[in-house]
JSON list of C-alpha atoms in Angstrom, two decimals:
[
{"chain": "S", "resi": 1, "resn": "ASP", "atom": "CA", "xyz": [-6.82, -4.54, -15.45]},
{"chain": "S", "resi": 2, "resn": "GLN", "atom": "CA", "xyz": [-4.18, -2.13, -14.49]},
{"chain": "S", "resi": 3, "resn": "GLN", "atom": "CA", "xyz": [-5.82, 0.99, -13.28]},
{"chain": "S", "resi": 4, "resn": "VAL", "atom": "CA", "xyz": [-2.39, 2.30, -12.21]},
{"chain": "S", "resi": 5, "resn": "LYS", "atom": "CA", "xyz": [0.55, 1.81, -14.35]},
{"chain": "S", "resi": 6, "resn": "GLN", "atom": "CA", "xyz": [4.14, 2.22, -13.75]},
{"chain": "S", "resi": 7, "resn": "ASN", "atom": "CA", "xyz": [5.83, 1.44, -17.04]},
{"chain": "S", "resi": 8, "resn": "SER", "atom": "CA", "xyz": [9.37, 1.48, -15.95]},
{"chain": "S", "resi": 9, "resn": "PRO", "atom": "CA", "xyz": [10.28, -1.67, -13.98]},
{"chain": "S", "resi": 10, "resn": "SER", "atom": "CA", "xyz": [13.58, 0.03, -13.03]},
{"chain": "S", "resi": 11, "resn": "LEU", "atom": "CA", "xyz": [15.33, 3.27, -13.28]},
{"chain": "S", "resi": 12, "resn": "SER", "atom": "CA", "xyz": [19.16, 4.04, -12.76]},
{"chain": "S", "resi": 13, "resn": "VAL", "atom": "CA", "xyz": [20.29, 7.61, -11.74]},
{"chain": "S", "resi": 14, "resn": "GLN", "atom": "CA", "xyz": [23.47, 9.01, -10.63]},
{"chain": "S", "resi": 15, "resn": "GLU", "atom": "CA", "xyz": [23.85, 10.35, -7.23]},
{"chain": "S", "resi": 16, "resn": "GLY", "atom": "CA", "xyz": [23.02, 13.99, -6.99]},
{"chain": "S", "resi": 17, "resn": "ARG", "atom": "CA", "xyz": [21.03, 14.05, -10.14]},
{"chain": "S", "resi": 18, "resn": "ILE", "atom": "CA", "xyz": [17.14, 14.23, -10.36]},
{"chain": "S", "resi": 19, "resn": "SER", "atom": "CA", "xyz": [15.16, 11.00, -10.27]},
{"chain": "S", "resi": 20, "resn": "ILE", "atom": "CA", "xyz": [11.76, 11.17, -12.09]},
{"chain": "S", "resi": 21, "resn": "LEU", "atom": "CA", "xyz": [9.43, 8.31, -11.62]},
{"chain": "S", "resi": 22, "resn": "ASN", "atom": "CA", "xyz": [6.35, 8.20, -13.71]},
{"chain": "S", "resi": 23, "resn": "CYS", "atom": "CA", "xyz": [2.90, 6.79, -13.00]},
{"chain": "S", "resi": 24, "resn": "ASP", "atom": "CA", "xyz": [-0.27, 6.82, -15.29]},
{"chain": "S", "resi": 25, "resn": "TYR", "atom": "CA", "xyz": [-3.88, 5.90, -14.33]},
{"chain": "S", "resi": 26, "resn": "THR", "atom": "CA", "xyz": [-6.98, 5.01, -16.16]},
{"chain": "S", "resi": 27, "resn": "ASN", "atom": "CA", "xyz": [-9.63, 5.52, -13.49]},
{"chain": "S", "resi": 28, "resn": "SER", "atom": "CA", "xyz": [-11.39, 8.91, -13.69]},
{"chain": "S", "resi": 29, "resn": "MET", "atom": "CA", "xyz": [-12.62, 8.42, -10.11]},
{"chain": "S", "resi": 30, "resn": "PHE", "atom": "CA", "xyz": [-9.28, 8.42, -8.70]},
{"chain": "S", "resi": 31, "resn": "ASP", "atom": "CA", "xyz": [-8.78, 11.71, -6.82]},
{"chain": "S", "resi": 32, "resn": "TYR", "atom": "CA", "xyz": [-6.05, 11.08, -4.32]},
{"chain": "S", "resi": 33, "resn": "PHE", "atom": "CA", "xyz": [-2.57, 9.83, -5.13]},
{"chain": "S", "resi": 34, "resn": "LEU", "atom": "CA", "xyz": [0.30, 8.58, -2.87]},
{"chain": "S", "resi": 35, "resn": "TRP", "atom": "CA", "xyz": [3.86, 7.49, -3.39]},
{"chain": "S", "resi": 36, "resn": "TYR", "atom": "CA", "xyz": [5.23, 4.84, -1.16]},
{"chain": "S", "resi": 37, "resn": "LYS", "atom": "CA", "xyz": [8.84, 3.64, -0.88]},
{"chain": "S", "resi": 38, "resn": "LYS", "atom": "CA", "xyz": [9.63, 0.03, -0.22]},
{"chain": "S", "resi": 39, "resn": "TYR", "atom": "CA", "xyz": [12.87, -1.80, 0.87]},
{"chain": "S", "resi": 40, "resn": "PRO", "atom": "CA", "xyz": [13.19, -5.57, 0.63]},
{"chain": "S", "resi": 41, "resn": "ALA", "atom": "CA", "xyz": [11.27, -7.52, 3.43]},
{"chain": "S", "resi": 42, "resn": "GLU", "atom": "CA", "xyz": [9.72, -4.22, 4.77]},
{"chain": "S", "resi": 43, "resn": "GLY", "atom": "CA", "xyz": [6.38, -2.66, 4.45]},
{"chain": "S", "resi": 44, "resn": "PRO", "atom": "CA", "xyz": [5.65, 0.22, 2.05]},
{"chain": "S", "resi": 45, "resn": "THR", "atom": "CA", "xyz": [6.65, 3.64, 3.71]},
{"chain": "S", "resi": 46, "resn": "PHE", "atom": "CA", "xyz": [4.66, 6.70, 2.89]},
{"chain": "S", "resi": 47, "resn": "LEU", "atom": "CA", "xyz": [6.59, 9.43, 1.07]},
{"chain": "S", "resi": 48, "resn": "ILE", "atom": "CA", "xyz": [4.24, 12.01, -0.27]},
{"chain": "S", "resi": 49, "resn": "SER", "atom": "CA", "xyz": [0.68, 12.55, -1.58]},
{"chain": "S", "resi": 50, "resn": "ILE", "atom": "CA", "xyz": [-1.44, 14.77, -3.71]},
{"chain": "S", "resi": 51, "resn": "SER", "atom": "CA", "xyz": [-5.17, 15.54, -3.85]},
{"chain": "S", "resi": 52, "resn": "SER", "atom": "CA", "xyz": [-6.68, 15.91, -7.29]},
{"chain": "S", "resi": 53, "resn": "ILE", "atom": "CA", "xyz": [-7.53, 19.54, -6.51]},
{"chain": "S", "resi": 54, "resn": "LYS", "atom": "CA", "xyz": [-3.76, 20.27, -6.66]},
{"chain": "S", "resi": 55, "resn": "ASP", "atom": "CA", "xyz": [-1.26, 19.83, -9.41]},
{"chain": "S", "resi": 56, "resn": "LYS", "atom": "CA", "xyz": [1.96, 20.03, -7.29]},
{"chain": "S", "resi": 57, "resn": "ASN", "atom": "CA", "xyz": [3.00, 19.09, -3.76]},
{"chain": "S", "resi": 58, "resn": "GLU", "atom": "CA", "xyz": [6.44, 19.38, -2.39]},
{"chain": "S", "resi": 59, "resn": "ASP", "atom": "CA", "xyz": [8.15, 17.91, 0.62]},
{"chain": "S", "resi": 60, "resn": "GLY", "atom": "CA", "xyz": [11.83, 18.56, 1.03]},
{"chain": "S", "resi": 61, "resn": "ARG", "atom": "CA", "xyz": [13.65, 16.65, -1.69]},
{"chain": "S", "resi": 62, "resn": "PHE", "atom": "CA", "xyz": [10.36, 15.05, -3.13]},
{"chain": "S", "resi": 63, "resn": "THR", "atom": "CA", "xyz": [7.85, 16.79, -5.35]},
{"chain": "S", "resi": 64, "resn": "VAL", "atom": "CA", "xyz": [4.84, 15.00, -6.86]},
{"chain": "S", "resi": 65, "resn": "PHE", "atom": "CA", "xyz": [3.32, 16.54, -9.91]},
{"chain": "S", "resi": 66, "resn": "LEU", "atom": "CA", "xyz": [-0.19, 15.81, -11.16]},
{"chain": "S", "resi": 67, "resn": "ASN", "atom": "CA", "xyz": [-1.60, 16.20, -14.62]},
{"chain": "S", "resi": 68, "resn": "LYS", "atom": "CA", "xyz": [-5.28, 15.24, -14.50]},
{"chain": "S", "resi": 69, "resn": "SER", "atom": "CA", "xyz": [-5.96, 15.88, -18.13]},
{"chain": "S", "resi": 70, "resn": "ALA", "atom": "CA", "xyz": [-3.26, 13.33, -19.05]},
{"chain": "S", "resi": 71, "resn": "LYS", "atom": "CA", "xyz": [-4.12, 11.15, -16.09]},
{"chain": "S", "resi": 72, "resn": "HIS", "atom": "CA", "xyz": [-0.34, 11.17, -15.19]},
{"chain": "S", "resi": 73, "resn": "LEU", "atom": "CA", "xyz": [1.68, 11.83, -12.06]},
{"chain": "S", "resi": 74, "resn": "SER", "atom": "CA", "xyz": [5.39, 12.02, -11.53]},
{"chain": "S", "resi": 75, "resn": "LEU", "atom": "CA", "xyz": [7.58, 11.92, -8.41]},
{"chain": "S", "resi": 76, "resn": "HIS", "atom": "CA", "xyz": [10.78, 13.88, -8.65]},
{"chain": "S", "resi": 77, "resn": "ILE", "atom": "CA", "xyz": [13.61, 13.28, -6.25]},
{"chain": "S", "resi": 78, "resn": "VAL", "atom": "CA", "xyz": [16.33, 15.91, -6.11]},
{"chain": "S", "resi": 79, "resn": "PRO", "atom": "CA", "xyz": [19.05, 15.52, -5.38]},
{"chain": "S", "resi": 80, "resn": "SER", "atom": "CA", "xyz": [19.09, 11.65, -5.47]},
{"chain": "S", "resi": 81, "resn": "GLN", "atom": "CA", "xyz": [21.00, 9.92, -2.60]},
{"chain": "S", "resi": 82, "resn": "PRO", "atom": "CA", "xyz": [22.14, 6.36, -2.28]},
{"chain": "S", "resi": 83, "resn": "GLY", "atom": "CA", "xyz": [19.59, 5.71, 0.50]},
{"chain": "S", "resi": 84, "resn": "ASP", "atom": "CA", "xyz": [16.83, 6.48, -2.12]},
{"chain": "S", "resi": 85, "resn": "SER", "atom": "CA", "xyz": [17.54, 3.22, -3.73]},
{"chain": "S", "resi": 86, "resn": "ALA", "atom": "CA", "xyz": [14.27, 1.25, -3.27]},
{"chain": "S", "resi": 87, "resn": "VAL", "atom": "CA", "xyz": [11.06, 0.19, -4.99]},
{"chain": "S", "resi": 88, "resn": "TYR", "atom": "CA", "xyz": [8.67, 3.21, -5.45]},
{"chain": "S", "resi": 89, "resn": "PHE", "atom": "CA", "xyz": [4.96, 2.46, -5.70]},
{"chain": "S", "resi": 90, "resn": "CYS", "atom": "CA", "xyz": [2.38, 4.76, -7.10]},
{"chain": "S", "resi": 91, "resn": "ALA", "atom": "CA", "xyz": [-1.04, 4.24, -5.41]},
{"chain": "S", "resi": 92, "resn": "ALA", "atom": "CA", "xyz": [-4.57, 5.88, -5.87]},
{"chain": "S", "resi": 93, "resn": "SER", "atom": "CA", "xyz": [-7.68, 6.16, -4.10]},
{"chain": "S", "resi": 94, "resn": "ALA", "atom": "CA", "xyz": [-11.16, 6.59, -5.62]},
{"chain": "S", "resi": 95, "resn": "ILE", "atom": "CA", "xyz": [-14.42, 8.19, -4.82]},
{"chain": "S", "resi": 96, "resn": "THR", "atom": "CA", "xyz": [-16.78, 5.32, -4.30]},
{"chain": "S", "resi": 97, "resn": "GLY", "atom": "CA", "xyz": [-19.12, 6.82, -1.64]},
{"chain": "S", "resi": 98, "resn": "GLY", "atom": "CA", "xyz": [-17.60, 4.79, 1.07]},
{"chain": "S", "resi": 99, "resn": "GLY", "atom": "CA", "xyz": [-15.35, 6.12, 3.85]},
{"chain": "S", "resi": 100, "resn": "ALA", "atom": "CA", "xyz": [-12.76, 3.57, 3.83]},
{"chain": "S", "resi": 101, "resn": "ASP", "atom": "CA", "xyz": [-11.35, 2.80, 0.32]},
{"chain": "S", "resi": 102, "resn": "GLY", "atom": "CA", "xyz": [-8.57, 0.44, -0.47]},
{"chain": "S", "resi": 103, "resn": "LEU", "atom": "CA", "xyz": [-5.59, 1.84, -2.43]},
{"chain": "S", "resi": 104, "resn": "THR", "atom": "CA", "xyz": [-4.93, 0.63, -5.93]},
{"chain": "S", "resi": 105, "resn": "PHE", "atom": "CA", "xyz": [-1.23, 0.24, -6.46]},
{"chain": "S", "resi": 106, "resn": "GLY", "atom": "CA", "xyz": [1.10, 0.15, -9.49]},
{"chain": "S", "resi": 107, "resn": "LYS", "atom": "CA", "xyz": [3.67, -2.61, -10.00]},
{"chain": "S", "resi": 108, "resn": "GLY", "atom": "CA", "xyz": [6.37, -0.38, -8.79]},
{"chain": "S", "resi": 109, "resn": "THR", "atom": "CA", "xyz": [9.73, 1.09, -10.16]},
{"chain": "S", "resi": 110, "resn": "HIS", "atom": "CA", "xyz": [12.95, -0.01, -8.76]},
{"chain": "S", "resi": 111, "resn": "LEU", "atom": "CA", "xyz": [15.10, 2.99, -8.35]},
{"chain": "S", "resi": 112, "resn": "ILE", "atom": "CA", "xyz": [18.82, 2.54, -8.26]},
{"chain": "S", "resi": 113, "resn": "ILE", "atom": "CA", "xyz": [21.18, 5.51, -7.25]},
{"chain": "S", "resi": 114, "resn": "GLN", "atom": "CA", "xyz": [24.63, 4.99, -8.60]},
{"chain": "S", "resi": 115, "resn": "PRO", "atom": "CA", "xyz": [27.50, 6.63, -6.64]},
{"chain": "X", "resi": 1, "resn": "GLU", "atom": "CA", "xyz": [6.92, 7.68, 16.00]},
{"chain": "X", "resi": 2, "resn": "PRO", "atom": "CA", "xyz": [3.98, 5.43, 16.21]},
{"chain": "X", "resi": 3, "resn": "GLU", "atom": "CA", "xyz": [4.04, 2.38, 14.01]},
{"chain": "X", "resi": 4, "resn": "VAL", "atom": "CA", "xyz": [1.86, -0.41, 12.65]},
{"chain": "X", "resi": 5, "resn": "THR", "atom": "CA", "xyz": [3.18, -3.82, 13.97]},
{"chain": "X", "resi": 6, "resn": "GLN", "atom": "CA", "xyz": [2.55, -7.22, 12.66]},
{"chain": "X", "resi": 7, "resn": "THR", "atom": "CA", "xyz": [3.18, -10.72, 13.91]},
{"chain": "X", "resi": 8, "resn": "PRO", "atom": "CA", "xyz": [4.46, -13.08, 13.03]},
{"chain": "X", "resi": 9, "resn": "SER", "atom": "CA", "xyz": [7.02, -11.83, 10.71]},
{"chain": "X", "resi": 10, "resn": "HIS", "atom": "CA", "xyz": [7.02, -15.24, 8.94]},
{"chain": "X", "resi": 11, "resn": "GLN", "atom": "CA", "xyz": [4.66, -18.11, 8.93]},
{"chain": "X", "resi": 12, "resn": "VAL", "atom": "CA", "xyz": [4.80, -21.54, 7.25]},
{"chain": "X", "resi": 13, "resn": "THR", "atom": "CA", "xyz": [1.77, -23.65, 7.07]},
{"chain": "X", "resi": 14, "resn": "GLN", "atom": "CA", "xyz": [0.41, -26.76, 5.31]},
{"chain": "X", "resi": 15, "resn": "MET", "atom": "CA", "xyz": [-2.25, -26.45, 2.66]},
{"chain": "X", "resi": 16, "resn": "GLY", "atom": "CA", "xyz": [-5.64, -26.69, 4.25]},
{"chain": "X", "resi": 17, "resn": "GLN", "atom": "CA", "xyz": [-4.69, -25.31, 7.54]},
{"chain": "X", "resi": 18, "resn": "GLU", "atom": "CA", "xyz": [-5.95, -22.19, 9.26]},
{"chain": "X", "resi": 19, "resn": "VAL", "atom": "CA", "xyz": [-3.77, -19.20, 9.90]},
{"chain": "X", "resi": 20, "resn": "ILE", "atom": "CA", "xyz": [-4.30, -15.98, 11.81]},
{"chain": "X", "resi": 21, "resn": "LEU", "atom": "CA", "xyz": [-2.14, -12.99, 10.91]},
{"chain": "X", "resi": 22, "resn": "ARG", "atom": "CA", "xyz": [-2.11, -10.31, 13.57]},
{"chain": "X", "resi": 23, "resn": "CYS", "atom": "CA", "xyz": [-1.64, -6.51, 13.38]},
{"chain": "X", "resi": 24, "resn": "VAL", "atom": "CA", "xyz": [-1.66, -3.73, 16.00]},
{"chain": "X", "resi": 25, "resn": "PRO", "atom": "CA", "xyz": [-2.66, -0.55, 14.24]},
{"chain": "X", "resi": 26, "resn": "ILE", "atom": "CA", "xyz": [-1.62, 2.89, 15.19]},
{"chain": "X", "resi": 27, "resn": "SER", "atom": "CA", "xyz": [-3.35, 3.52, 18.32]},
{"chain": "X", "resi": 28, "resn": "ASN", "atom": "CA", "xyz": [-5.65, 6.59, 17.40]},
{"chain": "X", "resi": 29, "resn": "HIS", "atom": "CA", "xyz": [-6.32, 5.29, 14.00]},
{"chain": "X", "resi": 30, "resn": "LEU", "atom": "CA", "xyz": [-10.01, 4.33, 12.97]},
{"chain": "X", "resi": 31, "resn": "TYR", "atom": "CA", "xyz": [-9.65, 2.65, 9.60]},
{"chain": "X", "resi": 32, "resn": "PHE", "atom": "CA", "xyz": [-7.75, -0.70, 9.12]},
{"chain": "X", "resi": 33, "resn": "TYR", "atom": "CA", "xyz": [-6.76, -2.45, 6.03]},
{"chain": "X", "resi": 34, "resn": "TRP", "atom": "CA", "xyz": [-5.24, -5.78, 4.68]},
{"chain": "X", "resi": 35, "resn": "TYR", "atom": "CA", "xyz": [-3.23, -5.94, 1.60]},
{"chain": "X", "resi": 36, "resn": "ARG", "atom": "CA", "xyz": [-1.17, -8.72, 0.15]},
{"chain": "X", "resi": 37, "resn": "GLN", "atom": "CA", "xyz": [1.73, -8.91, -2.34]},
{"chain": "X", "resi": 38, "resn": "ILE", "atom": "CA", "xyz": [2.46, -12.14, -4.27]},
{"chain": "X", "resi": 39, "resn": "LEU", "atom": "CA", "xyz": [5.98, -12.31, -5.02]},
{"chain": "X", "resi": 40, "resn": "GLY", "atom": "CA", "xyz": [6.91, -10.32, -8.08]},
{"chain": "X", "resi": 41, "resn": "GLN", "atom": "CA", "xyz": [3.53, -8.86, -8.27]},
{"chain": "X", "resi": 42, "resn": "LYS", "atom": "CA", "xyz": [1.93, -5.62, -7.18]},
{"chain": "X", "resi": 43, "resn": "VAL", "atom": "CA", "xyz": [0.39, -4.88, -3.73]},
{"chain": "X", "resi": 44, "resn": "GLU", "atom": "CA", "xyz": [-3.25, -5.83, -3.83]},
{"chain": "X", "resi": 45, "resn": "PHE", "atom": "CA", "xyz": [-6.13, -4.52, -1.54]},
{"chain": "X", "resi": 46, "resn": "LEU", "atom": "CA", "xyz": [-7.98, -7.19, 0.28]},
{"chain": "X", "resi": 47, "resn": "VAL", "atom": "CA", "xyz": [-10.25, -5.60, 2.73]},
{"chain": "X", "resi": 48, "resn": "SER", "atom": "CA", "xyz": [-11.03, -2.41, 4.72]},
{"chain": "X", "resi": 49, "resn": "PHE", "atom": "CA", "xyz": [-12.54, -2.31, 8.25]},
{"chain": "X", "resi": 50, "resn": "TYR", "atom": "CA", "xyz": [-14.05, 0.61, 10.18]},
{"chain": "X", "resi": 51, "resn": "ASN", "atom": "CA", "xyz": [-16.44, 0.70, 13.11]},
{"chain": "X", "resi": 52, "resn": "ASN", "atom": "CA", "xyz": [-16.26, -2.97, 13.77]},
{"chain": "X", "resi": 53, "resn": "GLU", "atom": "CA", "xyz": [-17.48, -4.01, 10.23]},
{"chain": "X", "resi": 54, "resn": "ILE", "atom": "CA", "xyz": [-16.12, -4.45, 6.84]},
{"chain": "X", "resi": 55, "resn": "SER", "atom": "CA", "xyz": [-16.28, -1.34, 4.76]},
{"chain": "X", "resi": 56, "resn": "GLU", "atom": "CA", "xyz": [-15.06, -2.67, 1.39]},
{"chain": "X", "resi": 57, "resn": "LYS", "atom": "CA", "xyz": [-13.52, -5.79, 0.21]},
{"chain": "X", "resi": 58, "resn": "SER", "atom": "CA", "xyz": [-11.97, -6.88, -3.03]},
{"chain": "X", "resi": 59, "resn": "GLU", "atom": "CA", "xyz": [-12.82, -10.02, -5.14]},
{"chain": "X", "resi": 60, "resn": "ILE", "atom": "CA", "xyz": [-9.78, -11.56, -3.72]},
{"chain": "X", "resi": 61, "resn": "PHE", "atom": "CA", "xyz": [-11.34, -11.54, -0.20]},
{"chain": "X", "resi": 62, "resn": "ASP", "atom": "CA", "xyz": [-13.59, -14.57, -0.56]},
{"chain": "X", "resi": 63, "resn": "ASP", "atom": "CA", "xyz": [-15.33, -16.68, 2.05]},
{"chain": "X", "resi": 64, "resn": "GLN", "atom": "CA", "xyz": [-12.13, -18.30, 3.20]},
{"chain": "X", "resi": 65, "resn": "PHE", "atom": "CA", "xyz": [-10.97, -14.87, 4.60]},
{"chain": "X", "resi": 66, "resn": "SER", "atom": "CA", "xyz": [-12.19, -13.07, 7.59]},
{"chain": "X", "resi": 67, "resn": "VAL", "atom": "CA", "xyz": [-11.11, -10.05, 9.65]},
{"chain": "X", "resi": 68, "resn": "GLU", "atom": "CA", "xyz": [-11.78, -9.15, 13.33]},
{"chain": "X", "resi": 69, "resn": "ARG", "atom": "CA", "xyz": [-10.97, -6.64, 15.87]},
{"chain": "X", "resi": 70, "resn": "PRO", "atom": "CA", "xyz": [-11.00, -8.82, 18.85]},
{"chain": "X", "resi": 71, "resn": "ASP", "atom": "CA", "xyz": [-10.00, -6.06, 21.33]},
{"chain": "X", "resi": 72, "resn": "GLY", "atom": "CA", "xyz": [-9.13, -2.39, 21.39]},
{"chain": "X", "resi": 73, "resn": "SER", "atom": "CA", "xyz": [-5.69, -2.98, 19.89]},
{"chain": "X", "resi": 74, "resn": "ASN", "atom": "CA", "xyz": [-5.50, -5.92, 17.66]},
{"chain": "X", "resi": 75, "resn": "PHE", "atom": "CA", "xyz": [-6.66, -6.46, 14.00]},
{"chain": "X", "resi": 76, "resn": "THR", "atom": "CA", "xyz": [-6.56, -9.90, 12.57]},
{"chain": "X", "resi": 77, "resn": "LEU", "atom": "CA", "xyz": [-6.86, -11.67, 9.23]},
{"chain": "X", "resi": 78, "resn": "LYS", "atom": "CA", "xyz": [-7.84, -15.19, 9.21]},
{"chain": "X", "resi": 79, "resn": "ILE", "atom": "CA", "xyz": [-7.55, -17.52, 6.32]},
{"chain": "X", "resi": 80, "resn": "ARG", "atom": "CA", "xyz": [-9.66, -20.56, 6.96]},
{"chain": "X", "resi": 81, "resn": "SER", "atom": "CA", "xyz": [-8.34, -23.20, 4.82]},
{"chain": "X", "resi": 82, "resn": "THR", "atom": "CA", "xyz": [-5.02, -22.03, 3.21]},
{"chain": "X", "resi": 83, "resn": "LYS", "atom": "CA", "xyz": [-4.22, -22.73, -0.45]},
{"chain": "X", "resi": 84, "resn": "LEU", "atom": "CA", "xyz": [-0.94, -22.74, -2.26]},
{"chain": "X", "resi": 85, "resn": "GLU", "atom": "CA", "xyz": [-1.85, -19.45, -4.02]},
{"chain": "X", "resi": 86, "resn": "ASP", "atom": "CA", "xyz": [-2.27, -17.73, -0.55]},
{"chain": "X", "resi": 87, "resn": "SER", "atom": "CA", "xyz": [1.57, -17.74, -0.36]},
{"chain": "X", "resi": 88, "resn": "ALA", "atom": "CA", "xyz": [2.33, -13.95, -0.22]},
{"chain": "X", "resi": 89, "resn": "MET", "atom": "CA", "xyz": [3.39, -11.03, 1.96]},
{"chain": "X", "resi": 90, "resn": "TYR", "atom": "CA", "xyz": [0.49, -9.66, 3.87]},
{"chain": "X", "resi": 91, "resn": "PHE", "atom": "CA", "xyz": [0.45, -6.11, 4.96]},
{"chain": "X", "resi": 92, "resn": "CYS", "atom": "CA", "xyz": [-1.68, -4.40, 7.35]},
{"chain": "X", "resi": 93, "resn": "ALA", "atom": "CA", "xyz": [-2.37, -0.68, 7.22]},
{"chain": "X", "resi": 94, "resn": "SER", "atom": "CA", "xyz": [-4.35, 1.82, 9.22]},
{"chain": "X", "resi": 95, "resn": "ARG", "atom": "CA", "xyz": [-5.29, 5.56, 8.83]},
{"chain": "X", "resi": 96, "resn": "ASN", "atom": "CA", "xyz": [-6.73, 8.31, 10.99]},
{"chain": "X", "resi": 97, "resn": "ARG", "atom": "CA", "xyz": [-9.92, 10.25, 11.11]},
{"chain": "X", "resi": 98, "resn": "GLY", "atom": "CA", "xyz": [-12.92, 10.27, 8.85]},
{"chain": "X", "resi": 99, "resn": "ARG", "atom": "CA", "xyz": [-11.58, 11.92, 5.69]},
{"chain": "X", "resi": 100, "resn": "ARG", "atom": "CA", "xyz": [-10.67, 9.33, 3.00]},
{"chain": "X", "resi": 101, "resn": "GLN", "atom": "CA", "xyz": [-7.94, 11.47, 1.96]},
{"chain": "X", "resi": 102, "resn": "GLU", "atom": "CA", "xyz": [-5.63, 10.54, 4.80]},
{"chain": "X", "resi": 103, "resn": "THR", "atom": "CA", "xyz": [-2.51, 8.57, 4.49]},
{"chain": "X", "resi": 104, "resn": "GLN", "atom": "CA", "xyz": [-2.49, 4.85, 5.17]},
{"chain": "X", "resi": 105, "resn": "TYR", "atom": "CA", "xyz": [0.57, 3.66, 7.15]},
{"chain": "X", "resi": 106, "resn": "PHE", "atom": "CA", "xyz": [1.69, 0.14, 6.49]},
{"chain": "X", "resi": 107, "resn": "GLY", "atom": "CA", "xyz": [3.26, -2.42, 8.85]},
{"chain": "X", "resi": 108, "resn": "PRO", "atom": "CA", "xyz": [6.26, -4.41, 7.93]},
{"chain": "X", "resi": 109, "resn": "GLY", "atom": "CA", "xyz": [4.33, -7.48, 6.75]},
{"chain": "X", "resi": 110, "resn": "THR", "atom": "CA", "xyz": [3.92, -11.22, 7.42]},
{"chain": "X", "resi": 111, "resn": "ARG", "atom": "CA", "xyz": [5.39, -13.58, 4.83]},
{"chain": "X", "resi": 112, "resn": "LEU", "atom": "CA", "xyz": [3.10, -16.42, 4.56]},
{"chain": "X", "resi": 113, "resn": "LEU", "atom": "CA", "xyz": [4.33, -19.61, 2.87]},
{"chain": "X", "resi": 114, "resn": "VAL", "atom": "CA", "xyz": [1.79, -22.41, 2.18]},
{"chain": "X", "resi": 115, "resn": "LEU", "atom": "CA", "xyz": [3.27, -25.77, 1.38]}
]
């Protein structure tokens, strides 16, 4: 039961170009979305998040777009840099009434920035 | 910048043995989590902990698992009788304040290998 789907296992982008990573979700109760970056043998590092009351959030080179009607979000990285090469995870949090909910992760997209 | 730390970084154990994985969350954080990532699979939520009790747990978190905050700084995950399928990377995470929509920060992980 994949509630958060990242359908591209890998993505290769030229340095300096825009990287677009996509994520789809099925659970209508998700209202908070996060992107994490992960290098091998390290923990996920938080990149950027967005609440369902917004449709865009920007932080430097990173912008996340949320389309609630399509249950789709995307992460844009521009310009892409070699250090951006990593696995990117989309994660979501749901309204369940509790105050400490676990995140549901996608399987990740391996972004490769080519020089 | 404050970080979540985890020890040990690697642990090898025999099937049936007990293991304790340790985490030191960020000092002013109030919510604590354990996740795991089996090799090649997505990061999966195990349990969340707040105010000295479990807030939420997944179906993975069965009776062989337990969590504890034995003092003001450590947060532990105990696996009572390890199985081969418990081999995974275990991540601790923490977040601040009471609003659910706060970022969870992850530690570097403990790689557990059950033989």
